[in-house]
Amino acid sequence: MRAGLFFIVVIFCLNQTAQGIDNDKLFQELLEWRVFSELPMISGNEKQPGVAGAFSGVIESHLIIAGGANFPDGLPWEGGARTYWRDVYILPLDGSKEKEWIVLPDALPKSLGYGVSISLPGGILMIGGMNAEGVFNDVVLMTLDESDNRLYFDEWPSLPVPLANMTGARVGNYIYIAGGQEELENPSATNHFFRLDLRNRNAGWQTLDSWPGLPRSYAVSAGQSDGFDNIFYLFSGRDYGTDRPVEVLSDGYAYNPRLNSWEKLDRPDGPQFPVMAGTAIPSGENHIIFVGGDDGSLMERQIELQSRLDTLLSNIEGAEASESIDALNAQLMDHLNYHPGFSRDVLYYHTITNTLTKSGEVPFQVPVTTNIIEAQGHFLIPSGEIRPGVRTPVILSGGFLSNVDRSLGWINSLVIAVYFLLLVWMGWFFSKRQKNTDDYFRGGKRVPWWAVGMSIFGTALSAITFMAVPAKTYATDWSYLWLNAGIIAVAPVIILLCIPFYRSLDITSAYEYLEKRFNIAARLIGSVSFILFQIGRMGVVLFLPAIALNVVTGIDVMLCIALMGVFSLAYTLLGGIEAVIWTDALQVVVLLGGAILALILISLDVDGGFFEIISIGMAENKFHLGDLSVDFQNPVMLTVVLSGIFSPLITYGTDQVMVQRYMTTETEKMAGKSVWTNALLTIPATLIFFFVGTALFAFFTENPLLLSPTVSGGDSIFPWFIFTQMPPGVVGLLIAGLFAAAMSTLSSSMNSAATAYTIDIHFRLGLPNNMTNLKLARIVTLILGTAGIAIGLLMATMDIVSLWDEFQRILGLILGGIGGLFFLGMLTKRTNGAGAIIGLIGSTIFQIWVYQNGVVHLLLFTATGFLSCFVIGYVASLMLPKKDKNITHLTIFRLWESNQSISERNDL
């Protein structure tokens, strides 16, 4: 019945697929622009109320525009002089307040403009700038007291040199400043590049190596992720100086703070950035949006006319020359007076695919030498220069409009509903076979080895992996391939060392071994740490996929968490480990089938198909397998390989989730086969998911407008492709695959955590029990499963993600040490219980020190936890008095002796 029902669903989805991908279902998430407000006129500024080069930003829901310059007495070619201002304009953005401008005349310490504005929590950092008297290196934090609209100015470390017309952006904890000019009289563009660490601002500005290109002013910059690091991006600008002509630039560069290196962005067939003096702002995970700017074509015409005019003026002879001068002067005036304005294009640059695409235009004149600010879900462009010498008081506002239908539709909903009901039916079916706790926790040792192997595989491959692996290879390369390859090397150790221990002891909980080998304290510490970790893991496994599905499909986060949590709890509660294993096996089929189907559909929709994906991947070095250098602080090949050995060694060798499955087969040999089944499934699955990421890169490189600047990128890229590019039915099947990845991990955590509590705590400590053991096991499963769901719901309602990450990381550091504790017991005879506890405590302290000081990359935390516990525990045991304890068959030496005796008896 199960197979038939699933077959019907698959056939239905394939029928939908046969209709082809709906190419009309294209992403168009355009910015809709409107006039948000206008600067009020003030005394002395009636002729031209707008300003260019102003400092601007948002402080506590107030738009601030400070300083700037204009030409109130006439255009510059008409004799008007540029006037700099000290006025500050304040506009409340909070809907509870009346939106009327508050003008504070002469509020700045001095008239100033053409510096850099950086919005910080509680204030705007005003960096550099100039006025009629010169160029400055001042750095000041402007804050606002809302009670009386009073401004305060706090001096920060000054720039190393005076600068104006430079660009700057915040990237993480750093502020970067690039280019600019130092003087008014003989202005020359520079290649200065400075950085200020916000965590230690008193250390001042650091001078860094400049980009490998020409000096520039009027450049544009933004901070954004390239899929791996937070990067400072530098675009366009113009070079000029007393010894060189003006040259408008359209190149781009990326500075990586981690590597302290620059990379040139433009390639022979890559993007050019005609955005001089325009505005840029990061959006979503990997987009930078450019609004307006100058490509230099009109400036070049102006420079040409001015040059010809200057040449004639220096060689005036006769009436003909005078007539030529008059004609050229008239052309120049027409050019300046009837300048059409700067570009109105909205350009999207994607940092991963390195593509630049136009997506609409602004229906108003777009200013340059201004700023762009994100406020209340919109982008604001405050005032600025709309033609040479002409300012505008207009504040433009842009907000995203999307044509993507975020509803699932009845077909997709039906597929997901059938899938959920099938899981619950499986739980009910296996509930009839649960007679005692041995059935509930170990499946009565009657589960086939191949099903156990598929369950082990499905448990290790969570929903986070389903999204994160394609997202990682889409954004970077195949460097992390070695993480999954390690199971092949580790499998023999698990089969020859760990499984014989657990099977010979006939245990239900892995932590029973720790008591037999050391003491009850080791057992309780290991078990409690595992339970807490699994409760937290349940919350994370529920929350992160729910967030991804919410931003892509619009499905309510709470509903996603409730669906996955309640249905997983239902079949786990009813059917125990047997239901968990068989549903895992089904979910593996859905998971891998969905990934293969997605890969086929992506290949069909890439021009050139499968081989073009390989060609693009080769050209972009997407199949790179890692850096061969020795560097334990970065994810080079050696770091990844070591992590790929230690992580599965601990997970498959000591984790209760895995150990419990080894006890569900009839024999030890069958348990070994289940490990090999998982290992052999891991290889093709890894290649499939890694290639899906590369295929996504190829697809979106060819179709950059299909990328969303608001939701795609990060771990959402695969769900985004599924939802926007797949036909109905297939979307439901693949979302069911995403649910499957989450639920296989979730149900395993529920059952294994319940096993650990029931066996290691309740039964071991002899706590009161006035019900059957099976009923107790189910109640514990209900309580712990509900706790995990509650954590997921709590994370969805409170901004505690970073706090929870820290909690998970610390528990992970402890569990690495517990893995070392298991192998300390198996591989040594001298280690005693007290030494083991000292080793675990010392390992935890060492791990926290390693984490806080960044000694190694986080991939190596399991290795450092394992090794530190092993070494400290062994050394401590040597220093402590030796205690006599029967450890027969509890170490590898006794195990070998036992196996040798069995072999000798068989020979006789």
mmCIF file of N, CA, C and O in Angstrom, residues 106-172:
data_model
loop_
_atom_site.group_PDB
_atom_site.id
_atom_site.type_symbol
_atom_site.label_atom_id
_atom_site.label_comp_id
_atom_site.label_asym_id
_atom_site.label_seq_id
_atom_site.Cartn_x
_atom_site.Cartn_y
_atom_site.Cartn_z
ATOM 1 N N ASP A 106 22.413 75.970 11.203
ATOM 2 C CA ASP A 106 23.788 76.066 11.717
ATOM 3 C C ASP A 106 24.060 75.077 12.854
ATOM 4 O O ASP A 106 24.762 75.382 13.824
ATOM 5 N N ALA A 107 23.535 73.880 12.728
ATOM 6 C CA ALA A 107 23.671 72.902 13.802
ATOM 7 C C ALA A 107 25.000 72.155 13.749
ATOM 8 O O ALA A 107 25.447 71.621 14.772
ATOM 9 N N LEU A 108 25.642 72.088 12.591
ATOM 10 C CA LEU A 108 26.928 71.402 12.499
ATOM 11 C C LEU A 108 28.042 72.285 13.057
ATOM 12 O O LEU A 108 27.940 73.516 13.023
ATOM 13 N N PRO A 109 29.100 71.675 13.546
ATOM 14 C CA PRO A 109 30.225 72.474 14.053
ATOM 15 C C PRO A 109 30.822 73.389 12.988
ATOM 16 O O PRO A 109 31.324 74.474 13.305
ATOM 17 N N LYS A 110 30.789 72.972 11.731
ATOM 18 C CA LYS A 110 31.244 73.822 10.621
ATOM 19 C C LYS A 110 30.519 73.399 9.365
ATOM 20 O O LYS A 110 29.981 72.294 9.269
ATOM 21 N N SER A 111 30.487 74.268 8.378
ATOM 22 C CA SER A 111 29.894 73.911 7.094
ATOM 23 C C SER A 111 30.740 72.808 6.471
ATOM 24 O O SER A 111 31.969 72.854 6.516
ATOM 25 N N LEU A 112 30.059 71.818 5.886
ATOM 26 C CA LEU A 112 30.797 70.627 5.468
ATOM 27 C C LEU A 112 29.974 69.816 4.475
ATOM 28 O O LEU A 112 28.742 69.789 4.535
ATOM 29 N N GLY A 113 30.674 69.162 3.557
ATOM 30 C CA GLY A 113 30.016 68.266 2.609
ATOM 31 C C GLY A 113 31.020 67.363 1.921
ATOM 32 O O GLY A 113 32.237 67.508 2.083
ATOM 33 N N TYR A 114 30.516 66.415 1.153
ATOM 34 C CA TYR A 114 31.325 65.520 0.318
ATOM 35 C C TYR A 114 32.276 64.626 1.132
ATOM 36 O O TYR A 114 33.385 64.348 0.699
ATOM 37 N N GLY A 115 31.796 64.225 2.301
ATOM 38 C CA GLY A 115 32.505 63.202 3.062
ATOM 39 C C GLY A 115 31.777 61.881 2.933
ATOM 40 O O GLY A 115 31.067 61.619 1.955
ATOM 41 N N VAL A 116 31.914 61.003 3.932
ATOM 42 C CA VAL A 116 31.253 59.696 3.950
ATOM 43 C C VAL A 116 30.376 59.599 5.183
ATOM 44 O O VAL A 116 30.788 60.000 6.285
ATOM 45 N N SER A 117 29.160 59.074 4.997
ATOM 46 C CA SER A 117 28.229 58.853 6.108
ATOM 47 C C SER A 117 28.087 57.362 6.358
ATOM 48 O O SER A 117 27.846 56.597 5.420
ATOM 49 N N ILE A 118 28.238 56.952 7.601
ATOM 50 C CA ILE A 118 28.046 55.553 7.983
ATOM 51 C C ILE A 118 27.039 55.521 9.130
ATOM 52 O O ILE A 118 27.288 56.086 10.201
ATOM 53 N N SER A 119 25.908 54.872 8.903
ATOM 54 C CA SER A 119 24.901 54.748 9.959
ATOM 55 C C SER A 119 25.316 53.657 10.940
ATOM 56 O O SER A 119 25.587 52.524 10.550
ATOM 57 N N LEU A 120 25.367 54.031 12.218
ATOM 58 C CA LEU A 120 25.693 53.115 13.297
ATOM 59 C C LEU A 120 24.534 53.102 14.288
ATOM 60 O O LEU A 120 23.693 54.017 14.270
ATOM 61 N N PRO A 121 24.437 52.084 15.137
ATOM 62 C CA PRO A 121 23.378 52.087 16.138
ATOM 63 C C PRO A 121 23.425 53.364 16.985
ATOM 64 O O PRO A 121 24.384 53.608 17.692
ATOM 65 N N GLY A 122 22.403 54.161 16.866
ATOM 66 C CA GLY A 122 22.312 55.359 17.687
ATOM 67 C C GLY A 122 22.925 56.604 17.091
ATOM 68 O O GLY A 122 22.832 57.682 17.689
ATOM 69 N N GLY A 123 23.558 56.526 15.926
ATOM 70 C CA GLY A 123 24.176 57.727 15.383
ATOM 71 C C GLY A 123 24.663 57.567 13.957
ATOM 72 O O GLY A 123 24.596 56.485 13.368
ATOM 73 N N ILE A 124 25.148 58.674 13.398
ATOM 74 C CA ILE A 124 25.717 58.692 12.048
ATOM 75 C C ILE A 124 27.163 59.140 12.155
ATOM 76 O O ILE A 124 27.460 60.212 12.720
ATOM 77 N N LEU A 125 28.064 58.337 11.630
ATOM 78 C CA LEU A 125 29.483 58.677 11.639
ATOM 79 C C LEU A 125 29.783 59.534 10.419
ATOM 80 O O LEU A 125 29.582 59.105 9.282
ATOM 81 N N MET A 126 30.236 60.765 10.662
ATOM 82 C CA MET A 126 30.567 61.715 9.597
ATOM 83 C C MET A 126 32.086 61.708 9.422
ATOM 84 O O MET A 126 32.825 62.089 10.332
ATOM 85 N N ILE A 127 32.531 61.278 8.247
ATOM 86 C CA ILE A 127 33.961 61.058 8.010
ATOM 87 C C ILE A 127 34.469 62.009 6.943
ATOM 88 O O ILE A 127 33.966 62.028 5.816
ATOM 89 N N GLY A 128 35.479 62.827 7.304
ATOM 90 C CA GLY A 128 36.125 63.701 6.338
ATOM 91 C C GLY A 128 35.186 64.760 5.786
ATOM 92 O O GLY A 128 34.248 65.204 6.444
ATOM 93 N N GLY A 129 35.428 65.156 4.525
ATOM 94 C CA GLY A 129 34.624 66.176 3.877
ATOM 95 C C GLY A 129 35.424 67.435 3.605
ATOM 96 O O GLY A 129 36.622 67.533 3.916
ATOM 97 N N MET A 130 34.740 68.425 3.013
ATOM 98 C CA MET A 130 35.420 69.668 2.670
ATOM 99 C C MET A 130 34.424 70.822 2.692
ATOM 100 O O MET A 130 33.208 70.644 2.743
ATOM 101 N N ASN A 131 34.977 72.029 2.664
ATOM 102 C CA ASN A 131 34.200 73.243 2.450
ATOM 103 C C ASN A 131 35.079 74.224 1.674
ATOM 104 O O ASN A 131 36.135 73.843 1.154
ATOM 105 N N ALA A 132 34.678 75.460 1.615
ATOM 106 C CA ALA A 132 35.415 76.437 0.814
ATOM 107 C C ALA A 132 36.809 76.704 1.361
ATOM 108 O O ALA A 132 37.672 77.237 0.638
ATOM 109 N N GLU A 133 37.062 76.322 2.602
ATOM 110 C CA GLU A 133 38.362 76.595 3.205
ATOM 111 C C GLU A 133 39.357 75.451 3.027
ATOM 112 O O GLU A 133 40.565 75.657 3.147
ATOM 113 N N GLY A 134 38.884 74.248 2.760
ATOM 114 C CA GLY A 134 39.828 73.152 2.599
ATOM 115 C C GLY A 134 39.180 71.798 2.801
ATOM 116 O O GLY A 134 37.952 71.654 2.895
ATOM 117 N N VAL A 135 40.046 70.800 2.869
ATOM 118 C CA VAL A 135 39.633 69.408 3.053
ATOM 119 C C VAL A 135 40.002 68.984 4.470
ATOM 120 O O VAL A 135 41.045 69.397 4.992
ATOM 121 N N PHE A 136 39.174 68.137 5.103
ATOM 122 C CA PHE A 136 39.343 67.822 6.519
ATOM 123 C C PHE A 136 39.488 66.313 6.744
ATOM 124 O O PHE A 136 39.056 65.501 5.931
ATOM 125 N N ASN A 137 40.103 65.997 7.881
ATOM 126 C CA ASN A 137 40.237 64.585 8.269
ATOM 127 C C ASN A 137 39.435 64.261 9.526
ATOM 128 O O ASN A 137 39.622 63.219 10.141
ATOM 129 N N ASP A 138 38.516 65.135 9.915
ATOM 130 C CA ASP A 138 37.715 64.926 11.116
ATOM 131 C C ASP A 138 36.793 63.711 10.969
ATOM 132 O O ASP A 138 36.249 63.444 9.888
ATOM 133 N N VAL A 139 36.601 63.000 12.061
ATOM 134 C CA VAL A 139 35.626 61.916 12.139
ATOM 135 C C VAL A 139 34.785 62.158 13.380
ATOM 136 O O VAL A 139 35.316 62.210 14.498
ATOM 137 N N VAL A 140 33.475 62.312 13.183
ATOM 138 C CA VAL A 140 32.584 62.711 14.273
ATOM 139 C C VAL A 140 31.334 61.839 14.244
ATOM 140 O O VAL A 140 30.763 61.585 13.181
ATOM 141 N N LEU A 141 30.919 61.359 15.425
ATOM 142 C CA LEU A 141 29.664 60.631 15.545
ATOM 143 C C LEU A 141 28.569 61.609 15.948
ATOM 144 O O LEU A 141 28.634 62.236 17.009
ATOM 145 N N MET A 142 27.559 61.753 15.075
ATOM 146 C CA MET A 142 26.430 62.635 15.347
ATOM 147 C C MET A 142 25.289 61.823 15.938
ATOM 148 O O MET A 142 24.849 60.835 15.343
ATOM 149 N N THR A 143 24.818 62.209 17.106
ATOM 150 C CA THR A 143 23.695 61.534 17.753
ATOM 151 C C THR A 143 22.568 62.532 17.978
ATOM 152 O O THR A 143 22.767 63.749 17.930
ATOM 153 N N LEU A 144 21.377 62.003 18.255
ATOM 154 C CA LEU A 144 20.183 62.839 18.389
ATOM 155 C C LEU A 144 19.466 62.528 19.684
ATOM 156 O O LEU A 144 19.221 61.363 20.008
ATOM 157 N N ASP A 145 19.124 63.571 20.414
ATOM 158 C CA ASP A 145 18.262 63.449 21.586
ATOM 159 C C ASP A 145 16.839 63.752 21.124
ATOM 160 O O ASP A 145 16.498 64.896 20.803
ATOM 161 N N GLU A 146 15.995 62.703 21.070
ATOM 162 C CA GLU A 146 14.647 62.868 20.528
ATOM 163 C C GLU A 146 13.787 63.800 21.376
ATOM 164 O O GLU A 146 12.847 64.420 20.862
ATOM 165 N N SER A 147 14.079 63.887 22.659
ATOM 166 C CA SER A 147 13.208 64.658 23.547
ATOM 167 C C SER A 147 13.183 66.134 23.186
ATOM 168 O O SER A 147 12.143 66.790 23.296
ATOM 169 N N ASP A 148 14.322 66.659 22.745
ATOM 170 C CA ASP A 148 14.356 68.079 22.381
ATOM 171 C C ASP A 148 14.991 68.319 21.011
ATOM 172 O O ASP A 148 15.332 69.457 20.675
ATOM 173 N N ASN A 149 15.144 67.238 20.227
ATOM 174 C CA ASN A 149 15.734 67.337 18.886
ATOM 175 C C ASN A 149 17.079 68.051 18.905
ATOM 176 O O ASN A 149 17.393 68.863 18.043
ATOM 177 N N ARG A 150 17.865 67.688 19.882
ATOM 178 C CA ARG A 150 19.185 68.296 20.004
ATOM 179 C C ARG A 150 20.252 67.315 19.520
ATOM 180 O O ARG A 150 20.188 66.124 19.795
ATOM 181 N N LEU A 151 21.209 67.816 18.777
ATOM 182 C CA LEU A 151 22.284 67.001 18.232
ATOM 183 C C LEU A 151 23.529 67.085 19.109
ATOM 184 O O LEU A 151 23.822 68.141 19.684
ATOM 185 N N TYR A 152 24.234 65.959 19.180
ATOM 186 C CA TYR A 152 25.493 65.910 19.917
ATOM 187 C C TYR A 152 26.566 65.340 18.991
ATOM 188 O O TYR A 152 26.281 64.488 18.130
ATOM 189 N N PHE A 153 27.790 65.785 19.186
ATOM 190 C CA PHE A 153 28.885 65.388 18.303
ATOM 191 C C PHE A 153 30.050 64.869 19.143
ATOM 192 O O PHE A 153 30.599 65.588 19.979
ATOM 193 N N ASP A 154 30.379 63.604 18.893
ATOM 194 C CA ASP A 154 31.449 62.940 19.637
ATOM 195 C C ASP A 154 32.623 62.700 18.688
ATOM 196 O O ASP A 154 32.466 62.057 17.642
ATOM 197 N N GLU A 155 33.794 63.222 19.053
ATOM 198 C CA GLU A 155 34.958 63.081 18.186
ATOM 199 C C GLU A 155 35.523 61.670 18.241
ATOM 200 O O GLU A 155 35.703 61.096 19.305
ATOM 201 N N TRP A 156 35.794 61.108 17.066
ATOM 202 C CA TRP A 156 36.414 59.800 16.915
ATOM 203 C C TRP A 156 37.811 59.997 16.340
ATOM 204 O O TRP A 156 38.175 61.106 15.941
ATOM 205 N N PRO A 157 38.624 58.943 16.277
ATOM 206 C CA PRO A 157 39.968 59.094 15.704
ATOM 207 C C PRO A 157 39.921 59.643 14.281
ATOM 208 O O PRO A 157 39.126 59.199 13.451
ATOM 209 N N SER A 158 40.772 60.622 14.023
ATOM 210 C CA SER A 158 40.785 61.286 12.713
ATOM 211 C C SER A 158 41.401 60.386 11.651
ATOM 212 O O SER A 158 42.185 59.470 11.945
ATOM 213 N N LEU A 159 41.056 60.672 10.406
ATOM 214 C CA LEU A 159 41.683 59.982 9.283
ATOM 215 C C LEU A 159 43.169 60.309 9.233
ATOM 216 O O LEU A 159 43.591 61.390 9.673
ATOM 217 N N PRO A 160 43.984 59.417 8.681
ATOM 218 C CA PRO A 160 45.424 59.722 8.566
ATOM 219 C C PRO A 160 45.716 60.944 7.714
ATOM 220 O O PRO A 160 46.731 61.621 7.917
ATOM 221 N N VAL A 161 44.840 61.237 6.734
ATOM 222 C CA VAL A 161 45.010 62.403 5.863
ATOM 223 C C VAL A 161 43.647 63.029 5.645
ATOM 224 O O VAL A 161 42.615 62.367 5.769
ATOM 225 N N PRO A 162 43.592 64.322 5.280
ATOM 226 C CA PRO A 162 42.308 64.927 4.916
ATOM 227 C C PRO A 162 41.775 64.285 3.638
ATOM 228 O O PRO A 162 42.537 64.026 2.711
ATOM 229 N N LEU A 163 40.470 64.048 3.586
ATOM 230 C CA LEU A 163 39.877 63.425 2.401
ATOM 231 C C LEU A 163 38.470 63.961 2.153
ATOM 232 O O LEU A 163 37.703 64.205 3.092
ATOM 233 N N ALA A 164 38.152 64.109 0.868
ATOM 234 C CA ALA A 164 36.801 64.426 0.424
ATOM 235 C C ALA A 164 36.542 63.666 -0.866
ATOM 236 O O ALA A 164 37.478 63.211 -1.538
ATOM 237 N N ASN A 165 35.274 63.542 -1.213
ATOM 238 C CA ASN A 165 34.872 62.834 -2.434
ATOM 239 C C ASN A 165 35.379 61.388 -2.453
ATOM 240 O O ASN A 165 35.598 60.804 -3.513
ATOM 241 N N MET A 166 35.576 60.819 -1.284
ATOM 242 C CA MET A 166 35.952 59.411 -1.204
ATOM 243 C C MET A 166 34.681 58.572 -1.066
ATOM 244 O O MET A 166 33.574 59.102 -1.064
ATOM 245 N N THR A 167 34.839 57.279 -0.910
ATOM 246 C CA THR A 167 33.715 56.383 -0.681
ATOM 247 C C THR A 167 34.014 55.532 0.543
ATOM 248 O O THR A 167 35.179 55.387 0.941
ATOM 249 N N GLY A 168 32.987 54.993 1.142
ATOM 250 C CA GLY A 168 33.191 54.181 2.330
ATOM 251 C C GLY A 168 31.988 53.311 2.625
ATOM 252 O O GLY A 168 30.879 53.562 2.147
ATOM 253 N N ALA A 169 32.210 52.263 3.401
ATOM 254 C CA ALA A 169 31.129 51.349 3.772
ATOM 255 C C ALA A 169 31.517 50.598 5.028
ATOM 256 O O ALA A 169 32.700 50.451 5.348
ATOM 257 N N ARG A 170 30.508 50.120 5.709
ATOM 258 C CA ARG A 170 30.736 49.261 6.866
ATOM 259 C C ARG A 170 30.650 47.807 6.421
ATOM 260 O O ARG A 170 29.721 47.409 5.711
ATOM 261 N N VAL A 171 31.619 46.995 6.863
ATOM 262 C CA VAL A 171 31.631 45.562 6.585
ATOM 263 C C VAL A 171 31.883 44.855 7.909
ATOM 264 O O VAL A 171 33.010 44.848 8.411
ATOM 265 N N GLY A 172 30.842 44.291 8.480
ATOM 266 C CA GLY A 172 30.982 43.637 9.775
ATOM 267 C C GLY A 172 31.381 44.633 10.847
ATOM 268 O O GLY A 172 30.705 45.646 11.066
#
